[in-house]
Amino acid sequence: MRTVHKLGWACVSFFAYITLMPSLTIIFMNQLPRDSPFILSDGDKVTCTPFRDLYPAATWHIGPSMGFRDSEEEGDLSSTRDSSIKQAQQVLKVEKRSCGTGRVPTRRPTGKPSLTIRPGRKAYMRRNLPNPTQSDSNALWPEDHNGHKYAVASIAGPYTGTQGRLNVWQPYVEDEEFSLAQVWVASIDKHGFSHSLEAGWQIYKDLYADKRPRLFTFWTTDNYTSSGCYNLECPGFVQTSNKVLLGGSFAAVSTMDSTQFEIKIGIFLDKSSGNWWLRLNDEFVGYWPKLLLGPGAFNFTSGSTTRVDWGGEIWHQPGHYTSTQMGSGQHPSLAGFRKAAYVRNMEVITRDKGLHRVSDPHSISSYPRCCHVVAYNHTIVSKPDWGTHVFFGGPGFTKDCSTDQVHGSAG
Protein backbone atom coordinates (compact mmCIF):
# COMPACT_ATOMS: atom_id res chain seq x y z
CA MET A 1 0.00 0.00 0.00
CA ARG A 2 2.86 2.33 0.85
CA THR A 3 4.48 1.55 -2.52
CA VAL A 4 1.28 2.40 -4.35
CA HIS A 5 1.02 5.61 -2.33
CA LYS A 6 4.57 6.60 -3.32
CA LEU A 7 3.90 5.80 -6.96
CA GLY A 8 0.76 7.91 -6.83
CA TRP A 9 2.64 10.90 -5.48
CA ALA A 10 5.36 10.34 -8.05
CA CYS A 11 2.80 10.44 -10.86
CA VAL A 12 1.19 13.56 -9.43
CA SER A 13 4.59 15.23 -9.06
CA PHE A 14 5.56 14.33 -12.61
CA PHE A 15 2.24 15.64 -13.95
CA ALA A 16 2.68 18.87 -12.01
CA TYR A 17 6.22 19.24 -13.36
CA ILE A 18 5.10 18.78 -16.94
CA THR A 19 2.17 21.16 -16.44
CA LEU A 20 4.12 23.88 -14.68
CA MET A 21 7.42 23.60 -16.56
CA PRO A 22 6.57 26.22 -19.24
CA SER A 23 5.44 28.70 -16.58
CA LEU A 24 8.49 28.01 -14.43
CA THR A 25 10.71 28.51 -17.48
CA ILE A 26 9.10 31.89 -18.18
CA ILE A 27 9.49 32.94 -14.54
CA PHE A 28 13.12 31.83 -14.54
CA MET A 29 13.89 33.73 -17.75
CA ASN A 30 12.12 36.86 -16.48
CA GLN A 31 14.19 36.86 -13.31
CA LEU A 32 17.54 36.43 -15.05
CA PRO A 33 19.74 39.44 -14.26
CA ARG A 34 20.91 41.47 -17.22
CA ASP A 35 24.49 40.82 -18.22
CA SER A 36 26.67 43.87 -17.91
CA PRO A 37 26.79 45.86 -21.18
CA PHE A 38 30.07 45.58 -23.02
CA ILE A 39 31.84 47.27 -25.92
CA LEU A 40 33.41 45.37 -28.82
CA SER A 41 36.60 46.39 -30.59
CA ASP A 42 34.56 47.76 -33.52
CA GLY A 43 32.87 50.20 -31.16
CA ASP A 44 29.54 48.39 -30.90
CA LYS A 45 27.86 48.71 -27.51
CA VAL A 46 26.07 45.46 -26.68
CA THR A 47 23.44 44.76 -24.06
CA CYS A 48 22.27 41.27 -23.05
CA THR A 49 18.51 41.52 -22.76
CA PRO A 50 16.27 38.79 -21.29
CA PHE A 51 14.22 37.15 -24.02
CA ARG A 52 10.94 37.99 -22.29
CA ASP A 53 11.79 41.68 -22.16
CA LEU A 54 12.11 41.71 -25.94
CA TYR A 55 9.26 39.34 -26.76
CA PRO A 56 6.61 39.20 -24.01
CA ALA A 57 4.20 37.18 -26.14
CA ALA A 58 6.65 35.05 -28.12
CA THR A 59 7.70 31.46 -27.61
CA TRP A 60 11.36 30.76 -26.95
CA HIS A 61 12.87 27.92 -28.97
CA ILE A 62 16.43 26.68 -29.15
CA GLY A 63 15.81 25.83 -32.79
CA PRO A 64 13.10 24.64 -35.16
CA SER A 65 11.10 21.60 -34.13
CA MET A 66 11.79 19.94 -37.46
CA GLY A 67 15.14 18.44 -38.27
CA PHE A 68 17.27 20.29 -40.81
CA ARG A 69 20.24 18.68 -42.47
CA ASP A 70 22.51 19.99 -45.19
CA SER A 71 22.50 18.15 -48.47
CA GLU A 72 25.39 15.82 -49.15
CA GLU A 73 26.47 18.05 -52.05
CA GLU A 74 26.68 21.21 -49.94
CA GLY A 75 28.65 19.48 -47.23
CA ASP A 76 30.56 21.15 -44.45
CA LEU A 77 32.97 24.02 -44.97
CA SER A 78 35.49 22.25 -42.78
CA SER A 79 35.66 19.43 -45.32
CA THR A 80 36.72 21.66 -48.19
CA ARG A 81 40.37 21.50 -49.19
CA ASP A 82 40.45 25.07 -50.44
CA SER A 83 42.49 27.02 -47.90
CA SER A 84 41.61 30.28 -49.67
CA ILE A 85 38.05 30.12 -48.30
CA LYS A 86 37.27 30.64 -44.63
CA GLN A 87 34.11 31.14 -42.64
CA ALA A 88 33.44 34.78 -41.78
CA GLN A 89 32.88 35.31 -38.07
CA GLN A 90 31.33 38.22 -36.27
CA VAL A 91 33.48 40.36 -34.00
CA LEU A 92 31.23 39.16 -31.16
CA LYS A 93 32.34 35.56 -31.68
CA VAL A 94 36.01 36.27 -32.39
CA GLU A 95 36.26 38.20 -29.13
CA LYS A 96 34.53 35.29 -27.36
CA ARG A 97 31.61 37.34 -26.14
CA SER A 98 28.04 36.12 -25.83
CA CYS A 99 25.06 36.41 -23.53
CA GLY A 100 23.74 33.93 -21.00
CA THR A 101 21.06 31.40 -21.80
CA GLY A 102 17.70 33.08 -22.23
CA ARG A 103 19.23 36.44 -23.14
CA VAL A 104 19.71 38.09 -26.52
CA PRO A 105 22.65 40.32 -27.51
CA THR A 106 21.25 43.61 -28.76
CA ARG A 107 23.22 46.38 -30.41
CA ARG A 108 22.53 49.85 -29.07
CA PRO A 109 21.15 52.07 -31.84
CA THR A 110 23.76 54.34 -33.41
CA GLY A 111 22.03 55.41 -36.62
CA LYS A 112 18.57 56.40 -37.75
CA PRO A 113 15.57 54.07 -37.36
CA SER A 114 15.14 52.05 -40.55
CA LEU A 115 11.47 52.95 -40.83
CA THR A 116 12.54 56.51 -41.56
CA ILE A 117 15.43 55.75 -43.89
CA ARG A 118 14.43 52.78 -46.03
CA PRO A 119 14.74 54.58 -49.38
CA GLY A 120 12.23 54.09 -52.15
CA ARG A 121 10.36 51.34 -50.31
CA LYS A 122 7.36 51.39 -52.64
CA ALA A 123 9.56 51.01 -55.69
CA TYR A 124 10.72 47.56 -54.66
CA MET A 125 7.64 45.48 -55.42
CA ARG A 126 7.97 41.82 -56.18
CA ARG A 127 4.94 41.86 -58.44
CA ASN A 128 6.96 44.06 -60.81
CA LEU A 129 9.75 41.52 -61.15
CA PRO A 130 10.32 39.81 -64.49
CA ASN A 131 8.75 36.37 -64.50
CA PRO A 132 11.56 33.93 -63.62
CA THR A 133 9.85 31.16 -65.58
CA GLN A 134 10.17 33.02 -68.86
CA SER A 135 12.33 31.51 -71.58
CA ASP A 136 14.86 34.35 -71.53
CA SER A 137 17.34 33.46 -68.79
CA ASN A 138 18.82 36.98 -68.75
CA ALA A 139 16.22 39.64 -68.04
CA LEU A 140 16.22 43.33 -67.20
CA TRP A 141 14.77 44.55 -63.94
CA PRO A 142 11.84 46.95 -64.52
CA GLU A 143 12.81 50.61 -64.75
CA ASP A 144 13.37 52.02 -61.26
CA HIS A 145 13.63 55.78 -60.86
CA ASN A 146 14.09 55.58 -57.09
CA GLY A 147 17.75 54.62 -57.06
CA HIS A 148 17.53 50.85 -56.52
CA LYS A 149 19.75 48.60 -58.62
CA TYR A 150 19.74 44.80 -58.52
CA ALA A 151 21.76 41.89 -59.86
CA VAL A 152 20.23 38.59 -58.80
CA ALA A 153 19.63 35.00 -59.76
CA SER A 154 15.98 34.05 -59.34
CA ILE A 155 13.78 30.98 -59.31
CA ALA A 156 10.04 30.54 -58.69
CA GLY A 157 8.02 27.69 -57.24
CA PRO A 158 6.39 26.34 -54.08
CA TYR A 159 9.59 26.46 -52.03
CA THR A 160 9.76 26.19 -48.26
CA GLY A 161 13.32 27.36 -47.81
CA THR A 162 16.73 28.11 -49.26
CA GLN A 163 20.35 28.49 -48.37
CA GLY A 164 23.59 29.64 -49.96
CA ARG A 165 27.13 30.77 -49.16
CA LEU A 166 27.97 34.45 -49.73
CA ASN A 167 31.46 35.90 -49.57
CA VAL A 168 31.67 39.11 -47.55
CA TRP A 169 33.24 42.25 -49.05
CA GLN A 170 33.64 45.89 -48.09
CA PRO A 171 32.82 47.83 -51.26
CA TYR A 172 32.88 51.60 -51.45
CA VAL A 173 29.52 53.07 -50.44
CA GLU A 174 28.72 56.77 -50.43
CA ASP A 175 27.07 58.40 -47.43
CA GLU A 176 23.28 58.01 -47.22
CA GLU A 177 23.40 55.03 -49.60
CA PHE A 178 23.68 51.28 -49.11
CA SER A 179 25.10 48.15 -50.69
CA LEU A 180 24.18 44.60 -49.74
CA ALA A 181 24.37 40.94 -50.66
CA GLN A 182 21.57 38.70 -49.50
CA VAL A 183 19.07 35.90 -49.89
CA TRP A 184 15.41 36.80 -50.50
CA VAL A 185 12.43 34.53 -49.93
CA ALA A 186 9.27 36.22 -51.18
CA SER A 187 5.64 35.17 -51.31
CA ILE A 188 3.31 36.92 -53.71
CA ASP A 189 -0.35 36.46 -52.86
CA LYS A 190 -3.31 36.53 -55.25
CA HIS A 191 -3.65 40.29 -54.76
CA GLY A 192 -0.07 40.90 -55.86
CA PHE A 193 1.25 41.80 -52.41
CA SER A 194 4.75 40.72 -51.55
CA HIS A 195 5.76 39.19 -48.24
CA SER A 196 9.55 39.16 -48.17
CA LEU A 197 12.08 37.67 -45.74
CA GLU A 198 15.69 38.75 -46.30
CA ALA A 199 19.11 38.21 -44.73
CA GLY A 200 22.76 38.75 -45.64
CA TRP A 201 25.45 41.40 -45.19
CA GLN A 202 25.02 45.11 -45.69
CA ILE A 203 26.93 48.40 -45.58
CA TYR A 204 24.66 51.27 -44.56
CA LYS A 205 26.16 54.21 -42.68
CA ASP A 206 22.80 55.86 -41.98
CA LEU A 207 21.70 52.79 -40.07
CA TYR A 208 24.93 51.62 -38.42
CA ALA A 209 27.01 54.84 -38.21
CA ASP A 210 29.97 53.29 -40.05
CA LYS A 211 30.81 51.54 -43.32
CA ARG A 212 31.62 48.04 -42.09
CA PRO A 213 29.78 45.08 -43.62
CA ARG A 214 27.26 43.86 -41.07
CA LEU A 215 24.83 40.98 -40.66
CA PHE A 216 21.24 42.06 -41.22
CA THR A 217 17.69 40.82 -41.58
CA PHE A 218 14.69 42.56 -43.10
CA TRP A 219 11.02 41.72 -43.57
CA THR A 220 7.88 43.24 -45.07
CA THR A 221 4.33 42.04 -45.61
CA ASP A 222 3.00 44.81 -47.86
CA ASN A 223 5.45 45.50 -50.68
CA TYR A 224 7.70 47.60 -48.44
CA THR A 225 4.94 50.18 -48.04
CA SER A 226 4.49 50.48 -44.28
CA SER A 227 5.40 47.21 -42.57
CA GLY A 228 8.75 45.74 -41.70
CA CYS A 229 12.16 46.81 -40.48
CA TYR A 230 15.78 45.80 -40.18
CA ASN A 231 17.01 43.47 -37.45
CA LEU A 232 15.26 44.08 -34.10
CA GLU A 233 14.12 47.66 -34.70
CA CYS A 234 10.43 46.80 -34.55
CA PRO A 235 8.31 43.85 -33.39
CA GLY A 236 8.67 41.09 -35.95
CA PHE A 237 11.75 38.91 -36.09
CA VAL A 238 12.20 36.88 -32.89
CA GLN A 239 15.85 36.25 -32.04
CA THR A 240 16.59 33.20 -29.90
CA SER A 241 20.37 32.89 -30.25
CA ASN A 242 22.62 34.29 -27.54
CA LYS A 243 25.67 34.11 -29.82
CA VAL A 244 24.70 36.23 -32.83
CA LEU A 245 24.52 40.03 -32.98
CA LEU A 246 22.05 41.31 -35.56
CA GLY A 247 23.62 44.42 -37.05
CA GLY A 248 27.02 43.23 -35.84
CA SER A 249 30.12 43.52 -38.01
CA PHE A 250 32.44 40.80 -39.28
CA ALA A 251 36.01 40.45 -38.02
CA ALA A 252 37.49 39.78 -41.47
CA VAL A 253 36.28 40.31 -45.04
CA SER A 254 37.30 39.12 -48.48
CA THR A 255 40.06 40.93 -50.36
CA MET A 256 41.14 40.86 -53.98
CA ASP A 257 43.29 37.85 -54.96
CA SER A 258 43.41 36.70 -51.36
CA THR A 259 41.42 34.79 -48.76
CA GLN A 260 37.66 34.76 -49.22
CA PHE A 261 35.54 35.00 -46.08
CA GLU A 262 32.00 33.73 -46.48
CA ILE A 263 28.81 33.18 -44.51
CA LYS A 264 26.15 30.55 -44.99
CA ILE A 265 22.62 31.95 -44.87
CA GLY A 266 19.59 29.69 -44.60
CA ILE A 267 15.91 30.65 -44.45
CA PHE A 268 13.39 27.83 -44.15
CA LEU A 269 9.93 26.92 -42.93
CA ASP A 270 9.34 24.89 -39.79
CA LYS A 271 6.24 23.07 -40.98
CA SER A 272 5.00 22.10 -37.53
CA SER A 273 4.87 25.69 -36.24
CA GLY A 274 4.55 27.71 -39.44
CA ASN A 275 7.49 29.88 -38.38
CA TRP A 276 10.29 30.75 -40.80
CA TRP A 277 13.78 30.26 -39.33
CA LEU A 278 17.04 32.05 -40.07
CA ARG A 279 20.36 30.26 -39.78
CA LEU A 280 23.80 31.88 -39.90
CA ASN A 281 26.52 29.34 -40.60
CA ASP A 282 25.47 26.56 -38.18
CA GLU A 283 23.68 28.73 -35.62
CA PHE A 284 19.91 29.14 -35.55
CA VAL A 285 19.44 32.89 -35.08
CA GLY A 286 15.68 33.10 -34.64
CA TYR A 287 12.42 33.11 -36.57
CA TRP A 288 9.74 35.17 -38.28
CA PRO A 289 6.47 34.10 -36.58
CA LYS A 290 3.63 32.66 -38.60
CA LEU A 291 1.25 35.28 -37.19
CA LEU A 292 3.52 38.08 -38.38
CA LEU A 293 3.28 37.01 -42.00
CA GLY A 294 -0.50 36.69 -42.11
CA PRO A 295 -2.79 33.98 -43.53
CA GLY A 296 -2.04 34.78 -47.17
CA ALA A 297 1.73 34.57 -46.89
CA PHE A 298 3.44 31.45 -48.22
CA ASN A 299 0.06 29.70 -48.42
CA PHE A 300 0.63 27.27 -51.27
CA THR A 301 -2.98 26.06 -51.29
CA SER A 302 -4.50 29.52 -51.80
CA GLY A 303 -2.76 30.56 -55.00
CA SER A 304 0.33 32.04 -53.36
CA THR A 305 3.66 31.57 -55.12
CA THR A 306 7.14 31.74 -53.74
CA ARG A 307 10.29 33.05 -55.34
CA VAL A 308 13.85 32.89 -54.12
CA ASP A 309 16.58 35.34 -55.15
CA TRP A 310 20.30 35.41 -54.46
CA GLY A 311 22.54 38.37 -55.24
CA GLY A 312 23.11 42.06 -54.65
CA GLU A 313 21.31 45.37 -54.31
CA ILE A 314 22.44 48.97 -54.02
CA TRP A 315 20.57 52.17 -53.45
CA HIS A 316 21.91 55.52 -54.63
CA GLN A 317 20.51 59.02 -54.76
CA PRO A 318 17.76 59.13 -57.43
CA GLY A 319 18.51 60.97 -60.64
CA HIS A 320 22.18 60.19 -60.99
CA TYR A 321 24.43 57.16 -60.71
CA THR A 322 27.01 57.44 -57.91
CA SER A 323 30.23 55.67 -57.00
CA THR A 324 28.51 53.22 -54.66
CA GLN A 325 29.67 49.71 -55.55
CA MET A 326 27.90 46.37 -55.48
CA GLY A 327 29.57 43.17 -54.28
CA SER A 328 33.34 43.54 -54.54
CA GLY A 329 33.07 46.50 -56.88
CA GLN A 330 34.11 44.30 -59.81
CA HIS A 331 31.95 43.47 -62.82
CA PRO A 332 31.45 39.66 -62.79
CA SER A 333 31.94 39.30 -66.54
CA LEU A 334 35.48 40.63 -66.10
CA ALA A 335 36.28 38.91 -62.81
CA GLY A 336 35.79 35.59 -61.06
CA PHE A 337 36.85 33.78 -57.91
CA ARG A 338 38.83 35.94 -55.45
CA LYS A 339 37.83 39.02 -57.46
CA ALA A 340 34.02 39.14 -57.60
CA ALA A 341 31.24 38.63 -55.08
CA TYR A 342 29.52 35.27 -55.26
CA VAL A 343 26.76 33.10 -53.88
CA ARG A 344 27.59 29.41 -54.12
CA ASN A 345 25.84 26.15 -53.28
CA MET A 346 22.49 27.73 -54.07
CA GLU A 347 19.83 25.31 -52.87
CA VAL A 348 16.09 25.30 -52.22
CA ILE A 349 13.75 23.19 -50.13
CA THR A 350 10.55 21.71 -51.53
CA ARG A 351 7.84 19.84 -49.70
CA ASP A 352 8.60 16.63 -51.55
CA LYS A 353 12.33 16.64 -52.27
CA GLY A 354 13.85 18.40 -49.28
CA LEU A 355 17.04 20.41 -49.85
CA HIS A 356 18.44 20.16 -53.36
CA ARG A 357 20.47 22.11 -55.89
CA VAL A 358 18.92 24.96 -57.83
CA SER A 359 18.57 24.23 -61.53
CA ASP A 360 18.74 26.91 -64.23
CA PRO A 361 18.23 30.10 -62.19
CA HIS A 362 17.33 33.19 -64.18
CA SER A 363 19.75 36.12 -64.13
CA ILE A 364 18.07 39.50 -63.63
CA SER A 365 19.95 42.81 -63.71
CA SER A 366 18.80 46.40 -63.47
CA TYR A 367 21.54 47.74 -65.73
CA PRO A 368 24.07 45.13 -66.88
CA ARG A 369 26.72 47.76 -67.72
CA CYS A 370 26.71 48.94 -64.13
CA CYS A 371 25.92 45.83 -62.11
CA HIS A 372 25.43 42.35 -63.45
CA VAL A 373 25.06 38.71 -62.46
CA VAL A 374 26.52 35.63 -64.14
CA ALA A 375 25.02 32.24 -63.21
CA TYR A 376 26.65 28.83 -63.48
CA ASN A 377 24.42 25.77 -63.30
CA HIS A 378 27.27 23.32 -62.91
CA THR A 379 30.34 23.23 -60.77
CA ILE A 380 33.65 24.51 -62.09
CA VAL A 381 36.59 22.15 -62.29
CA SER A 382 38.72 24.01 -59.76
CA LYS A 383 35.83 24.18 -57.25
CA PRO A 384 34.16 20.76 -57.23
CA ASP A 385 31.96 21.54 -54.21
CA TRP A 386 30.46 24.83 -55.42
CA GLY A 387 27.30 23.45 -57.03
CA THR A 388 25.08 26.05 -58.71
CA HIS A 389 26.54 29.51 -58.11
CA VAL A 390 26.59 33.10 -59.33
CA PHE A 391 29.08 35.93 -59.49
CA PHE A 392 27.59 39.42 -59.24
CA GLY A 393 28.47 43.06 -58.64
CA GLY A 394 29.57 46.28 -60.27
CA PRO A 395 31.89 49.29 -59.90
CA GLY A 396 29.40 52.13 -59.61
CA PHE A 397 29.85 55.27 -61.70
CA THR A 398 32.37 54.90 -64.54
CA LYS A 399 32.66 56.18 -68.09
CA ASP A 400 30.74 53.07 -69.18
CA CYS A 401 28.08 53.54 -66.52
CA SER A 402 26.87 57.12 -66.45
CA THR A 403 23.47 58.72 -65.99
CA ASP A 404 22.83 58.98 -69.73
CA GLN A 405 23.78 55.37 -70.40
CA VAL A 406 21.97 53.88 -67.41
CA HIS A 407 18.41 54.74 -68.32
CA GLY A 408 16.97 52.57 -71.04
CA SER A 409 20.20 50.68 -71.68
CA ALA A 410 20.40 46.91 -71.69
CA GLY A 411 24.17 46.91 -71.92
mmCIF file with all atom_site columns, C-alpha atoms in Angstrom, residues 157-164 267-269 308 346-358:
data_model
loop_
_atom_site.group_PDB
_atom_site.id
_atom_site.type_symbol
_atom_site.label_atom_id
_atom_site.label_alt_id
_atom_site.label_comp_id
_atom_site.label_asym_id
_atom_site.label_entity_id
_atom_site.label_seq_id
_atom_site.pdbx_PDB_ins_code
_atom_site.Cartn_x
_atom_site.Cartn_y
_atom_site.Cartn_z
_atom_site.occupancy
_atom_site.B_iso_or_equiv
_atom_site.pdbx_formal_charge
_atom_site.auth_seq_id
_atom_site.auth_comp_id
_atom_site.auth_asym_id
_atom_site.auth_atom_id
_atom_site.pdbx_PDB_model_num
ATOM 1  C CA . GLY A 1 157 ? 8.024  27.692 -57.239 1.00 0.00 ? 157 GLY A CA 1
ATOM 2  C CA . PRO A 1 158 ? 6.394  26.344 -54.075 1.00 0.00 ? 158 PRO A CA 1
ATOM 3  C CA . TYR A 1 159 ? 9.588  26.457 -52.035 1.00 0.00 ? 159 TYR A CA 1
ATOM 4  C CA . THR A 1 160 ? 9.758  26.186 -48.264 1.00 0.00 ? 160 THR A CA 1
ATOM 5  C CA . GLY A 1 161 ? 13.323 27.356 -47.814 1.00 0.00 ? 161 GLY A CA 1
ATOM 6  C CA . THR A 1 162 ? 16.727 28.105 -49.259 1.00 0.00 ? 162 THR A CA 1
ATOM 7  C CA . GLN A 1 163 ? 20.353 28.492 -48.375 1.00 0.00 ? 163 GLN A CA 1
ATOM 8  C CA . GLY A 1 164 ? 23.592 29.638 -49.958 1.00 0.00 ? 164 GLY A CA 1
ATOM 9  C CA . ILE A 1 267 ? 15.906 30.651 -44.449 1.00 0.00 ? 267 ILE A CA 1
ATOM 10 C CA . PHE A 1 268 ? 13.393 27.832 -44.148 1.00 0.00 ? 268 PHE A CA 1
ATOM 11 C CA . LEU A 1 269 ? 9.927  26.918 -42.935 1.00 0.00 ? 269 LEU A CA 1
ATOM 12 C CA . VAL A 1 308 ? 13.854 32.890 -54.120 1.00 0.00 ? 308 VAL A CA 1
ATOM 13 C CA . MET A 1 346 ? 22.487 27.730 -54.070 1.00 0.00 ? 346 MET A CA 1
ATOM 14 C CA . GLU A 1 347 ? 19.826 25.314 -52.869 1.00 0.00 ? 347 GLU A CA 1
ATOM 15 C CA . VAL A 1 348 ? 16.086 25.298 -52.218 1.00 0.00 ? 348 VAL A CA 1
ATOM 16 C CA . ILE A 1 349 ? 13.752 23.189 -50.128 1.00 0.00 ? 349 ILE A CA 1
ATOM 17 C CA . THR A 1 350 ? 10.555 21.713 -51.528 1.00 0.00 ? 350 THR A CA 1
ATOM 18 C CA . ARG A 1 351 ? 7.843  19.841 -49.697 1.00 0.00 ? 351 ARG A CA 1
ATOM 19 C CA . ASP A 1 352 ? 8.597  16.633 -51.553 1.00 0.00 ? 352 ASP A CA 1
ATOM 20 C CA . LYS A 1 353 ? 12.331 16.639 -52.267 1.00 0.00 ? 353 LYS A CA 1
ATOM 21 C CA . GLY A 1 354 ? 13.851 18.401 -49.282 1.00 0.00 ? 354 GLY A CA 1
ATOM 22 C CA . LEU A 1 355 ? 17.038 20.406 -49.846 1.00 0.00 ? 355 LEU A CA 1
ATOM 23 C CA . HIS A 1 356 ? 18.436 20.160 -53.357 1.00 0.00 ? 356 HIS A CA 1
ATOM 24 C CA . ARG A 1 357 ? 20.470 22.109 -55.886 1.00 0.00 ? 357 ARG A CA 1
ATOM 25 C CA . VAL A 1 358 ? 18.917 24.961 -57.834 1.00 0.00 ? 358 VAL A CA 1
#
